[in-house]
Amino acid sequence: MAGYILKIVLEDTHPPVWRRVMVPENITFADLHKIIQILFDWDGDHLHDFSTPSRKITIGKNGDNWGRSDFEESELLIDQFWDSCKWIRYTYDFGDEWRHKIIYEKTDEAYQSRTVVFMKAKGEHFCEDVVETLDTGDEGRYPFDTEATKRRLENIPFPVRSGEKLRIQESPLEMMNQYFNRFLEEWDTIQKSGNTKTPSGIAQKVDGWKKHVKNQENAVLRLCPGTRSNAELLEELSLQEVKDYCKYLQISVPDSWGKDRMVRELSLTFRTHPEYILYVFFEEEYREFQEWRKLSPGIIENGRNISDMLIKAMALGLLDAKFIQEENTYRVEICFAKDLEDILSGLKESRQTYRWLQNYSDKLENFILVYGLIEMDALYDMFCDVYNEKISQADFRRFVYWHARFNNLIQTVYTADGTSYAASIQIDAQKVLHDQMNYTENLDYQSYSRHGLKQRAKNPADVHGSLQALYEIMIFGMHLPESAADQMMSVVFERIKNGGTLTDVLNSFSLFDSAEEELAVVCALWESLADIMLELELPMLKGRSREEYASLKQISPWEIQMVSPGEDVENSKNKHIYEFPANIQEQIYLAEQSDRPSLDALWNYQKKEGIISEEFLFLLAEAYTSCGDSKKAAKLIRELKNSSARGKNAAEFLLREPESPSGTSTEDDDPFFWEPLWEDVPAVQQPYVRTTQKIGRNDPCPCGSGKKYKKCCGKNSL
């Protein structure tokens, strides 16, 4: 048994606010979340996650975070992190973003209890849901109650947990092999159009090693004295790699310079600005690099933990790696540059650089998540304006390229005229740039305030309630496991951000491979996805939603790549809504918003064309039900009932709707969301009599949230 002494600091507070506690070993991050909630007297009403900034690992409750977390907090132990991480971040409330730094101080091997021991604290509590309280003095604060906190912690025993064993670091050759794969792929992506994609330079060297590895289990890793300088090692870079390095580091290269001169300039830059080396290494990697520098020459144990550090050091010319195959073994000889000490002698304080990098990384991430793809000069101007930063364009580009791009946190792309862009790695940059030319070539990027940008980046569901509605449909309507729903949310988000149509997105659901699914679920899914596609900010529209762009251009948002052209599908009862022409889908969507002209136009269209699609009939009947037109709703429900067994079930579902011609339910929400909760409750036999003013499912919620009633208070009416 043992315990860990942790100091948990609420970041950016003046005066400082922190708590020190002893926690037992073998607890999960879910347990740690509970402890922090008590220590800071948070209410637990908001989303949260843990992250290790140096490794870009996120831990959270994936049911809440839509799969954004790499690991589920209830399945992962905290113990294994303290060997390689000196601190971990805990973020609570993605809107106000209360960030806590969990600092590991030491291990107490004699600790035997399974409860948490409160040790010391400084600073008051902060009230929740008070924006910008950190800089408002005493406003929004209240006293910290030491005794009450102690009692609450002492009353919660934490059992010994068994959790997932995360391999934060891997054996040398395994990690090398994985990183080499990514390393080669990255070099391919930065080759300009027309250049060969055959690996060269260091990439070629790495590729050669990969192809000759036969048996990694018998590999021997040996540290040898350095014999070559940094400049000599950088000579192994290809000409294209050298040019890219100079561009990433913002080194101006005259046309008269050859490769040798550029290599000398690179090596000189590392000597005069050794902090640029930190841009490439994450903080934990640099700490590992320092530990390796202290090792004596000789054979290194095969199980020694390392990270991507060795490959990055090789790419920077800080070490050389020779790969020698023998009869039954494979030997890797590691040699540091002989002038390494001289290069790093000017690097006195790394913490300040890493704090700066983390601060800028967080801010850059907000832009990349919201805009998806953004022109580099515009990104610089907006970055400085939104965050009131005073940084030169060269320094900013060096950060973006040498840190974010080199570490594959973003991608960078170029157009034929040389314009450069930063983009999310999930974005199909070529497609988005093509779409931008069609829609927003002469438009500026949409602007957001600092708070608006952070809200959209960190928790888009707070801005777009339709995202949460879709998640609920997948969980309660489609009955998907949370893990599958999380994965689908990521797929949907990526496809919509890349400019996919409703057809593209809907086809990603296996639901549409079967004609046996409930019509209510199918139609609700279509409507929810249409909501998202109209509301979500898109890279091709330079950070605008379809609705915002349509309002600017005075056109219909449904004209903006909402529907795939496709072929005209024959009229049948199994015809999907997304297979109808765009103008018909738009009218159906508007009819669901109780738009009477669209309803009447669809009524005439259905009669004229003899439409028998069950999805069409269902949505039109539902819309008439919402509008209180029981006569037309009843006629459509009869047609649906006589269509098929599936149609009959859908008709019975509509008859249970609160506004249906013979409805008896008193609920205003979509019933399938809550069916599992009330399916065993006896049906009400007496007729429904309204005693309050009618609030339609698609009417604005009277609470003032701006959402539809069915997606706001209506869903909580049970």
XYZ file of N, CA and C in Angstrom, residues 365-595:
693
model
N -5.206 25.805 -31.003
C -6.163 24.703 -31.100
C -7.585 25.231 -31.229
N -7.913 26.298 -30.502
C -9.260 26.868 -30.602
C -9.563 27.298 -32.030
N -8.613 27.962 -32.675
C -8.828 28.398 -34.059
C -8.978 27.206 -34.999
N -8.108 26.200 -34.841
C -8.142 25.053 -35.753
C -9.443 24.267 -35.591
N -9.915 24.118 -34.362
C -11.145 23.369 -34.135
C -12.358 24.083 -34.706
N -12.392 25.391 -34.631
C -13.561 26.141 -35.104
C -13.516 26.339 -36.619
N -12.379 26.788 -37.153
C -12.298 27.116 -38.576
C -11.953 25.907 -39.443
N -11.272 24.927 -38.887
C -10.920 23.740 -39.663
C -9.757 23.978 -40.591
N -9.858 24.998 -41.416
C -8.786 25.370 -42.339
C -8.790 26.886 -42.446
N -7.606 27.499 -42.302
C -7.545 28.963 -42.281
C -6.228 29.428 -42.890
N -6.306 30.470 -43.703
C -5.126 31.023 -44.366
C -4.174 31.590 -43.324
N -2.878 31.382 -43.519
C -1.895 31.645 -42.474
C -1.837 33.116 -42.061
N -1.870 34.027 -43.013
C -1.820 35.447 -42.657
C -3.069 35.863 -41.886
N -4.219 35.361 -42.302
C -5.458 35.677 -41.582
C -5.416 35.092 -40.174
N -4.865 33.885 -40.054
C -4.740 33.258 -38.740
C -3.881 34.119 -37.819
N -2.782 34.632 -38.337
C -1.901 35.483 -37.529
C -2.629 36.744 -37.065
N -3.305 37.412 -37.985
C -4.010 38.651 -37.631
C -5.101 38.395 -36.598
N -5.877 37.338 -36.800
C -6.977 37.044 -35.876
C -6.450 36.579 -34.523
N -5.376 35.808 -34.545
C -4.766 35.327 -33.307
C -4.330 36.516 -32.446
N -3.631 37.463 -33.054
C -3.156 38.638 -32.309
C -4.327 39.490 -31.830
N -5.353 39.616 -32.660
C -6.491 40.464 -32.317
C -7.328 39.859 -31.193
N -7.682 38.571 -31.324
C -8.561 37.923 -30.341
C -7.881 37.809 -28.982
N -6.593 37.450 -28.988
C -5.890 37.217 -27.722
C -4.978 38.379 -27.313
N -5.044 39.470 -28.076
C -4.257 40.654 -27.755
C -2.780 40.302 -27.584
N -2.264 39.498 -28.515
C -0.881 39.053 -28.460
C 0.021 39.991 -29.264
N 1.214 40.220 -28.763
C 2.223 41.019 -29.456
C 3.353 40.078 -29.873
N 3.225 39.483 -31.025
C 4.221 38.537 -31.530
C 4.450 38.839 -32.994
N 5.694 38.775 -33.423
C 5.988 39.040 -34.825
C 5.454 37.902 -35.688
N 5.218 38.219 -36.954
C 4.701 37.198 -37.856
C 5.699 36.055 -38.027
N 6.992 36.374 -38.041
C 8.013 35.323 -38.183
C 7.996 34.393 -36.980
N 7.906 34.959 -35.772
C 7.861 34.130 -34.565
C 6.605 33.275 -34.540
N 5.491 33.850 -35.000
C 4.235 33.092 -35.021
C 4.321 31.935 -36.008
N 4.820 32.199 -37.191
C 4.934 31.132 -38.187
C 5.919 30.056 -37.722
N 6.971 30.479 -37.049
C 7.921 29.498 -36.524
C 7.225 28.584 -35.519
N 6.407 29.135 -34.664
C 5.651 28.316 -33.716
C 4.711 27.360 -34.455
N 3.979 27.878 -35.442
C 2.991 27.055 -36.152
C 3.674 25.917 -36.911
N 4.740 26.245 -37.643
C 5.395 25.229 -38.466
C 6.309 24.323 -37.645
N 7.229 24.927 -36.901
C 8.284 24.155 -36.254
C 7.767 23.365 -35.061
N 6.724 23.862 -34.394
C 6.160 23.119 -33.261
C 4.912 22.332 -33.677
N 3.866 23.049 -34.121
C 2.581 22.379 -34.375
C 2.645 21.464 -35.600
N 3.238 21.942 -36.693
C 3.290 21.117 -37.894
C 4.284 19.968 -37.757
N 5.471 20.257 -37.215
C 6.482 19.217 -37.067
C 5.956 18.071 -36.212
N 5.170 18.387 -35.190
C 4.642 17.358 -34.300
C 3.291 16.807 -34.754
N 2.897 17.159 -35.992
C 1.680 16.620 -36.589
C 0.424 16.978 -35.789
N 0.451 18.110 -35.099
C -0.739 18.587 -34.401
C -1.702 19.230 -35.386
N -1.168 19.768 -36.474
C -1.964 20.335 -37.554
C -1.343 19.895 -38.868
N -2.005 20.192 -39.966
C -1.392 20.038 -41.282
C -1.273 21.424 -41.916
N -0.300 21.592 -42.773
C -0.179 22.826 -43.530
C -0.229 22.487 -45.008
N -0.925 23.317 -45.773
C -1.097 23.066 -47.206
C -0.848 24.368 -47.959
N -0.611 24.229 -49.268
C -0.285 25.370 -50.107
C -1.097 25.303 -51.389
N -1.480 26.470 -51.895
C -2.135 26.537 -53.193
C -1.100 26.878 -54.252
N -1.523 26.843 -55.507
C -0.581 27.056 -56.611
C 0.070 28.430 -56.550
N -0.626 29.421 -55.999
C -0.052 30.767 -55.932
C 0.843 30.958 -54.710
N 1.085 29.882 -53.936
C 1.986 29.953 -52.791
C 1.324 30.332 -51.486
N 0.011 30.537 -51.478
C -0.696 30.863 -50.235
C -0.693 29.653 -49.316
N -0.338 29.874 -48.061
C -0.248 28.764 -47.110
C -1.437 28.772 -46.160
N -1.807 27.586 -45.694
C -2.955 27.402 -44.820
C -2.582 26.450 -43.688
N -3.196 26.672 -42.544
C -3.121 25.721 -41.434
C -4.469 25.028 -41.335
N -4.449 23.734 -41.067
C -5.704 22.977 -41.072
C -5.658 21.862 -40.044
N -6.835 21.451 -39.633
C -6.963 20.282 -38.769
C -6.528 19.047 -39.540
N -5.958 18.084 -38.839
C -5.496 16.871 -39.525
C -6.667 16.027 -40.019
N -7.899 16.305 -39.542
C -9.076 15.566 -40.003
C -9.708 16.191 -41.249
N -9.212 17.350 -41.654
C -9.832 18.062 -42.763
C -9.260 17.588 -44.100
N -10.140 17.399 -45.084
C -9.719 17.136 -46.456
C -9.420 18.499 -47.081
N -8.172 18.938 -46.932
C -7.824 20.316 -47.286
C -8.071 20.611 -48.766
N -7.756 19.683 -49.637
C -7.930 19.916 -51.069
C -9.400 20.163 -51.402
N -10.294 19.362 -50.834
C -11.722 19.537 -51.094
C -12.232 20.853 -50.514
N -11.818 21.151 -49.280
C -12.299 22.370 -48.629
C -11.837 23.607 -49.382
N -10.577 23.620 -49.831
C -10.082 24.765 -50.590
C -10.848 24.936 -51.893
N -11.177 23.834 -52.535
C -11.976 23.901 -53.763
C -13.351 24.499 -53.467
N -13.969 24.069 -52.371
C -15.287 24.594 -52.008
C -15.219 26.062 -51.603
N -14.134 26.443 -50.936
C -13.974 27.856 -50.584
C -13.938 28.731 -51.829
N -13.282 28.263 -52.873
C -13.230 29.036 -54.118
C -14.628 29.254 -54.679
N -15.513 28.286 -54.486
C -16.872 28.393 -55.016
C -17.754 29.324 -54.203
N -17.490 29.407 -52.898
C -18.419 30.131 -52.034
C -17.847 31.416 -51.429
N -16.605 31.393 -50.974
C -16.131 32.502 -50.135
C -14.811 33.098 -50.608
N -14.540 33.026 -51.915
C -13.245 33.483 -52.410
C -12.964 34.936 -52.018
N -13.969 35.791 -52.051
C -13.775 37.216 -51.776
C -14.311 37.638 -50.408
N -14.546 36.679 -49.539
C -15.070 36.989 -48.208
C -13.976 36.842 -47.156
N -14.046 37.677 -46.121
C -13.167 37.517 -44.974
C -13.662 36.369 -44.107
N -12.824 35.940 -43.174
C -13.239 34.896 -42.240
C -14.219 35.463 -41.222
N -15.147 34.623 -40.811
C -16.086 35.022 -39.754
C -15.298 35.302 -38.477
N -15.668 36.333 -37.769
C -14.943 36.688 -36.543
C -15.739 36.269 -35.317
N -15.009 35.877 -34.269
C -15.615 35.490 -33.000
C -14.857 36.155 -31.864
N -15.562 36.399 -30.785
C -14.905 36.897 -29.582
C -14.069 35.778 -28.963
N -13.241 36.136 -28.022
C -12.422 35.133 -27.344
C -13.308 34.065 -26.701
N -14.360 34.514 -26.016
C -15.250 33.561 -25.342
C -16.012 32.721 -26.359
N -16.504 33.366 -27.440
C -17.249 32.618 -28.451
C -16.396 31.576 -29.133
N -15.131 31.919 -29.381
C -14.211 30.974 -30.014
C -13.969 29.781 -29.107
N -13.734 30.050 -27.827
C -13.458 28.963 -26.884
C -14.672 28.066 -26.711
N -15.877 28.655 -26.650
C -17.091 27.862 -26.502
C -17.264 26.902 -27.669
N -17.097 27.411 -28.873
C -17.289 26.576 -30.063
C -16.217 25.495 -30.181
N -15.019 25.785 -29.688
C -13.923 24.822 -29.795
C -14.012 23.737 -28.739
N -14.242 24.128 -27.492
C -14.149 23.188 -26.382
C -15.441 22.418 -26.136
N -16.571 23.047 -26.354
C -17.830 22.349 -26.096
C -18.899 22.843 -27.063
N -18.829 22.414 -28.324
C -19.772 22.915 -29.330
C -21.232 22.633 -29.000
N -21.505 21.629 -28.157
C -22.896 21.322 -27.812
C -23.545 22.447 -27.012
N -22.734 23.267 -26.328
C -23.291 24.407 -25.616
C -23.804 25.464 -26.580
N -23.194 25.512 -27.772
C -23.600 26.490 -28.780
C -24.643 25.893 -29.714
N -24.485 24.623 -30.036
C -25.387 23.948 -30.973
C -26.085 22.789 -30.247
N -27.277 23.044 -29.766
C -28.023 22.006 -29.053
C -28.352 20.816 -29.915
N -28.322 20.985 -31.239
C -28.631 19.878 -32.142
C -27.611 18.756 -32.029
N -26.382 19.069 -31.611
C -25.379 18.018 -31.420
C -25.783 17.092 -30.281
N -26.257 17.674 -29.197
C -26.712 16.853 -28.078
C -27.951 16.060 -28.467
N -28.834 16.684 -29.264
C -30.041 15.982 -29.710
C -29.677 14.750 -30.532
N -28.685 14.881 -31.416
C -28.256 13.735 -32.221
C -27.713 12.627 -31.332
N -26.929 12.995 -30.336
C -26.358 11.989 -29.443
C -27.467 11.228 -28.719
N -28.504 11.939 -28.288
C -29.620 11.289 -27.591
C -30.390 10.363 -28.528
N -30.521 10.764 -29.788
C -31.193 9.890 -30.759
C -30.430 8.577 -30.897
N -29.113 8.655 -30.971
C -28.314 7.436 -31.124
C -28.384 6.552 -29.885
N -28.431 7.178 -28.711
C -28.473 6.398 -27.471
C -29.872 5.853 -27.196
N -30.891 6.730 -27.219
C -32.237 6.324 -26.809
C -33.107 5.839 -27.959
N -32.829 6.335 -29.182
C -33.629 5.912 -30.319
C -33.047 4.719 -31.042
N -31.755 4.797 -31.370
C -31.099 3.707 -32.086
C -30.547 2.661 -31.136
N -30.513 2.981 -29.845
C -30.023 2.069 -28.800
C -28.576 1.635 -29.060
N -27.770 2.589 -29.513
C -26.353 2.297 -29.712
C -25.630 2.307 -28.371
N -24.621 1.468 -28.186
C -23.767 1.592 -26.999
C -23.070 2.953 -27.020
N -22.701 3.430 -25.845
C -22.073 4.743 -25.774
C -20.810 4.813 -26.623
N -20.033 3.736 -26.622
C -18.793 3.750 -27.402
C -19.088 3.920 -28.892
N -20.129 3.226 -29.378
C -20.489 3.349 -30.794
C -21.041 4.737 -31.097
N -21.835 5.274 -30.174
C -22.371 6.624 -30.369
C -21.257 7.664 -30.385
N -20.270 7.478 -29.495
C -19.120 8.384 -29.472
C -18.401 8.367 -30.814
N -18.190 7.160 -31.332
C -17.478 7.021 -32.597
C -18.275 7.657 -33.730
N -19.589 7.453 -33.731
C -20.419 8.020 -34.781
C -20.442 9.538 -34.712
N -20.427 10.114 -33.504
C -20.386 11.566 -33.375
C -19.126 12.110 -34.040
N -18.009 11.425 -33.848
C -16.753 11.867 -34.469
C -16.838 11.777 -35.988
N -17.413 10.675 -36.496
C -17.548 10.500 -37.945
C -18.450 11.576 -38.529
N -19.588 11.806 -37.885
C -20.540 12.810 -38.361
C -19.898 14.189 -38.374
N -19.236 14.528 -37.261
C -18.613 15.848 -37.144
C -17.583 16.048 -38.250
N -16.760 15.027 -38.495
C -15.716 15.140 -39.512
C -16.304 15.276 -40.901
N -17.329 14.493 -41.211
C -17.915 14.540 -42.558
C -18.605 15.875 -42.813
N -19.292 16.388 -41.809
C -19.959 17.678 -41.995
C -18.929 18.790 -42.150
N -17.878 18.765 -41.330
C -16.837 19.788 -41.423
C -16.151 19.763 -42.786
N -16.080 18.598 -43.408
C -15.454 18.480 -44.722
C -16.408 18.812 -45.859
N -17.604 19.296 -45.519
C -18.549 19.709 -46.549
C -19.387 18.588 -47.107
N -19.504 17.484 -46.377
C -20.326 16.375 -46.835
C -21.803 16.731 -46.868
N -22.546 16.073 -47.724
C -23.988 16.317 -47.838
C -24.760 15.448 -46.845
N -26.044 15.708 -46.752
C -26.900 14.876 -45.899
C -26.797 13.412 -46.299
N -26.756 13.168 -47.594
C -26.641 11.793 -48.075
C -25.344 11.163 -47.599
N -24.243 11.909 -47.717
C -22.942 11.393 -47.272
C -22.983 11.011 -45.797
N -23.550 11.890 -44.997
C -23.552 11.672 -43.551
C -24.485 10.526 -43.177
N -25.681 10.527 -43.756
C -26.642 9.477 -43.427
C -26.159 8.105 -43.867
N -25.436 8.059 -44.960
C -24.928 6.768 -45.435
C -23.852 6.197 -44.527
N -23.338 7.011 -43.624
C -22.340 6.500 -42.681
C -22.989 5.690 -41.564
N -24.322 5.754 -41.467
C -25.040 4.985 -40.451
C -25.472 3.650 -41.042
N -25.088 2.569 -40.396
C -25.516 1.251 -40.865
C -27.024 1.101 -40.759
N -27.660 1.995 -40.007
C -29.121 1.986 -39.850
C -29.820 1.916 -41.197
N -29.247 2.607 -42.202
C -29.929 2.704 -43.474
C -29.676 1.505 -44.369
N -28.994 0.507 -43.833
C -28.846 -0.741 -44.572
C -30.055 -1.647 -44.361
N -30.926 -1.268 -43.460
C -32.068 -2.107 -43.111
C -33.353 -1.313 -43.242
N -34.377 -1.958 -43.765
C -35.690 -1.316 -43.884
C -36.557 -1.612 -42.674
N -35.968 -2.233 -41.653
C -36.747 -2.642 -40.490
C -36.673 -1.632 -39.350
N -35.865 -0.590 -39.476
C -35.734 0.372 -38.398
C -37.018 1.186 -38.241
N -37.265 1.664 -37.043
C -38.457 2.455 -36.771
C -38.419 3.751 -37.571
N -39.540 4.081 -38.206
C -39.608 5.307 -39.000
C -39.367 6.541 -38.139
N -39.853 6.518 -36.898
C -39.678 7.672 -36.018
C -38.200 7.969 -35.805
N -37.404 6.914 -35.661
C -35.972 7.094 -35.437
C -35.294 7.580 -36.712
N -35.631 6.958 -37.848
C -35.037 7.333 -39.128
C -35.296 8.806 -39.426
N -36.543 9.231 -39.236
C -36.908 10.611 -39.556
C -36.311 11.596 -38.554
N -36.269 11.217 -37.293
C -35.659 12.100 -36.293
C -34.173 12.266 -36.569
N -33.524 11.202 -37.029
C -32.100 11.270 -37.357
C -31.874 12.228 -38.525
N -32.712 12.110 -39.549
C -32.589 13.022 -40.697
C -32.763 14.475 -40.262
N -33.777 14.744 -39.453
C -34.034 16.120 -39.025
C -32.902 16.655 -38.152
N -32.394 15.805 -37.252
C -31.323 16.241 -36.364
C -30.055 16.556 -37.154
N -29.722 15.715 -38.124
C -28.539 15.963 -38.943
C -28.706 17.218 -39.792
N -29.924 17.438 -40.286
C -30.177 18.677 -41.035
C -29.958 19.892 -40.140
N -30.426 19.822 -38.892
C -30.185 20.912 -37.935
C -28.694 21.204 -37.810
N -27.920 20.137 -37.592
C -26.476 20.309 -37.393
C -25.824 20.904 -38.632
N -26.189 20.393 -39.804
C -25.563 20.856 -41.034
C -25.877 22.316 -41.323
N -27.024 22.780 -40.864
C -27.387 24.184 -41.073
C -26.733 25.100 -40.043
N -26.462 24.575 -38.838
C -26.000 25.415 -37.735
C -24.480 25.428 -37.556
N -23.802 24.363 -37.968
C -22.387 24.191 -37.623
C -21.487 25.060 -38.506
N -20.429 25.633 -37.894
C -19.465 26.430 -38.647
C -18.675 25.510 -39.586
N -18.476 25.958 -40.818
C -17.844 25.106 -41.820
C -16.565 25.732 -42.354
N -15.520 24.931 -42.548
C -14.281 25.440 -43.145
C -14.502 26.044 -44.530
N -15.361 25.425 -45.337
C -15.545 25.929 -46.700
C -16.230 27.284 -46.728
N -16.894 27.662 -45.622
C -17.553 28.966 -45.534
C -16.775 29.907 -44.624
N -15.519 29.586 -44.375
C -14.618 30.410 -43.568
C -15.172 30.704 -42.175
N -15.627 29.639 -41.534
C -16.078 29.752 -40.153
C -17.525 30.153 -40.001
N -18.277 30.228 -41.101
C -19.711 30.546 -41.034
C -20.524 29.259 -41.111
N -21.722 29.320 -40.597
C -22.665 28.217 -40.798
C -23.374 28.427 -42.131
N -24.044 27.407 -42.597
C -24.841 27.548 -43.819
C -25.913 28.619 -43.635
N -26.529 28.658 -42.462
C -27.574 29.659 -42.220
C -26.992 31.069 -42.261
N -25.826 31.262 -41.662
C -25.198 32.591 -41.665
C -24.796 33.002 -43.079
N -24.219 32.068 -43.816
C -23.799 32.378 -45.183
C -25.013 32.667 -46.065
N -26.073 31.868 -45.918
C -27.282 32.069 -46.727
C -27.913 33.427 -46.439
N -27.915 33.829 -45.180
C -28.456 35.140 -44.820
C -27.623 36.257 -45.447
N -26.315 36.082 -45.477
C -25.421 37.080 -46.064
C -25.645 37.199 -47.568
N -25.851 36.056 -48.226
C -25.984 36.034 -49.681
C -27.438 36.075 -50.150
N -28.374 36.078 -49.198
C -29.803 36.106 -49.531
C -30.199 34.933 -50.422
N -29.765 33.739 -50.006
C -30.138 32.514 -50.709
C -30.635 31.512 -49.684
N -31.099 30.372 -50.164
C -31.525 29.317 -49.252
C -30.303 28.533 -48.780
N -30.205 28.227 -47.480
C -29.069 27.424 -46.995
C -29.048 26.028 -47.597
N -30.186 25.581 -48.111
C -30.248 24.251 -48.706
C -29.589 24.198 -50.081
N -29.197 25.357 -50.598
C -28.481 25.397 -51.868
C -26.985 25.182 -51.685
N -26.529 25.124 -50.424
C -25.094 25.090 -50.144
C -24.665 23.659 -49.806
N -24.585 22.821 -50.817
C -24.111 21.431 -50.662
C -24.820 20.679 -49.535
N -26.121 20.895 -49.420
C -26.880 20.154 -48.413
C -27.252 18.765 -48.910
N -27.517 18.655 -50.212
C -28.053 17.407 -50.760
C -27.210 16.992 -51.961
N -26.909 15.700 -52.031
C -26.186 15.181 -53.193
C -27.102 15.169 -54.401
N -26.580 15.559 -55.599
C -27.439 15.574 -56.774
C -28.052 14.201 -57.039
N -27.202 13.207 -57.247
C -27.671 11.828 -57.396
C -28.663 11.643 -58.537
N -29.155 10.417 -58.644
C -30.153 10.092 -59.654
C -31.536 10.089 -59.020
N -32.528 10.329 -59.841
C -33.903 10.340 -59.357
C -34.304 8.910 -58.988
N -34.647 8.721 -57.715
C -35.020 7.392 -57.230
C -36.515 7.187 -57.450
N -36.875 6.002 -57.883
C -38.280 5.729 -58.190
C -39.165 5.895 -56.966
N -40.389 6.253 -57.223
C -41.375 6.459 -56.167
C -41.754 5.105 -55.564
N -41.411 4.925 -54.293
C -41.749 3.679 -53.603
C -41.923 3.969 -52.124
N -42.488 3.027 -51.414
C -42.708 3.238 -49.980
C -41.396 3.239 -49.205
N -40.327 2.672 -49.782
C -39.038 2.617 -49.094
C -38.108 3.769 -49.476
N -38.583 4.707 -50.274
C -37.749 5.835 -50.682
C -37.417 6.695 -49.463
N -36.118 6.992 -49.288
C -35.674 7.766 -48.139
C -35.886 9.256 -48.370
N -36.009 9.989 -47.286
C -36.168 11.438 -47.374
C -34.967 12.064 -48.067
N -33.766 11.562 -47.764
C -32.583 12.181 -48.351
C -32.445 11.882 -49.837
N -33.332 11.065 -50.388
C -33.316 10.786 -51.818
C -34.250 11.698 -52.606
N -35.007 12.550 -51.910
C -35.869 13.523 -52.577
C -35.039 14.719 -53.029
N -35.547 15.493 -54.004
C -34.829 16.701 -54.440
C -34.613 17.668 -53.279
N -33.599 18.523 -53.439
C -33.241 19.444 -52.360
C -34.394 20.349 -51.967
N -35.155 20.849 -52.941
C -36.244 21.764 -52.601
C -37.346 21.073 -51.809
N -37.564 19.779 -52.066
C -38.581 19.037 -51.309
C -38.081 18.785 -49.888
N -36.804 18.413 -49.744
C -36.255 18.219 -48.405
C -36.308 19.517 -47.602
N -36.036 20.636 -48.256
C -36.099 21.918 -47.554
C -37.523 22.200 -47.083
N -38.503 21.924 -47.939
C -39.897 22.159 -47.545
C -40.311 21.246 -46.399
N -39.834 20.008 -46.434
C -40.143 19.095 -45.328
C -39.531 19.613 -44.031
N -38.294 20.073 -44.113
C -37.627 20.616 -42.924
C -38.389 21.826 -42.386
N -38.803 22.729 -43.288
C -39.550 23.915 -42.859
C -40.923 23.537 -42.317
N -41.526 22.514 -42.908
C -42.824 22.054 -42.410
C -42.700 21.551 -40.978
N -41.575 20.896 -40.672
C -41.330 20.442 -39.302
C -41.173 21.618 -38.344
N -40.873 22.815 -38.894
C -40.798 24.021 -38.071
C -42.136 24.756 -38.055
N -43.198 24.062 -38.482
C -44.567 24.608 -38.497
C -44.734 25.733 -39.513
N -44.036 25.641 -40.652
C -44.189 26.620 -41.724
C -45.368 26.209 -42.607
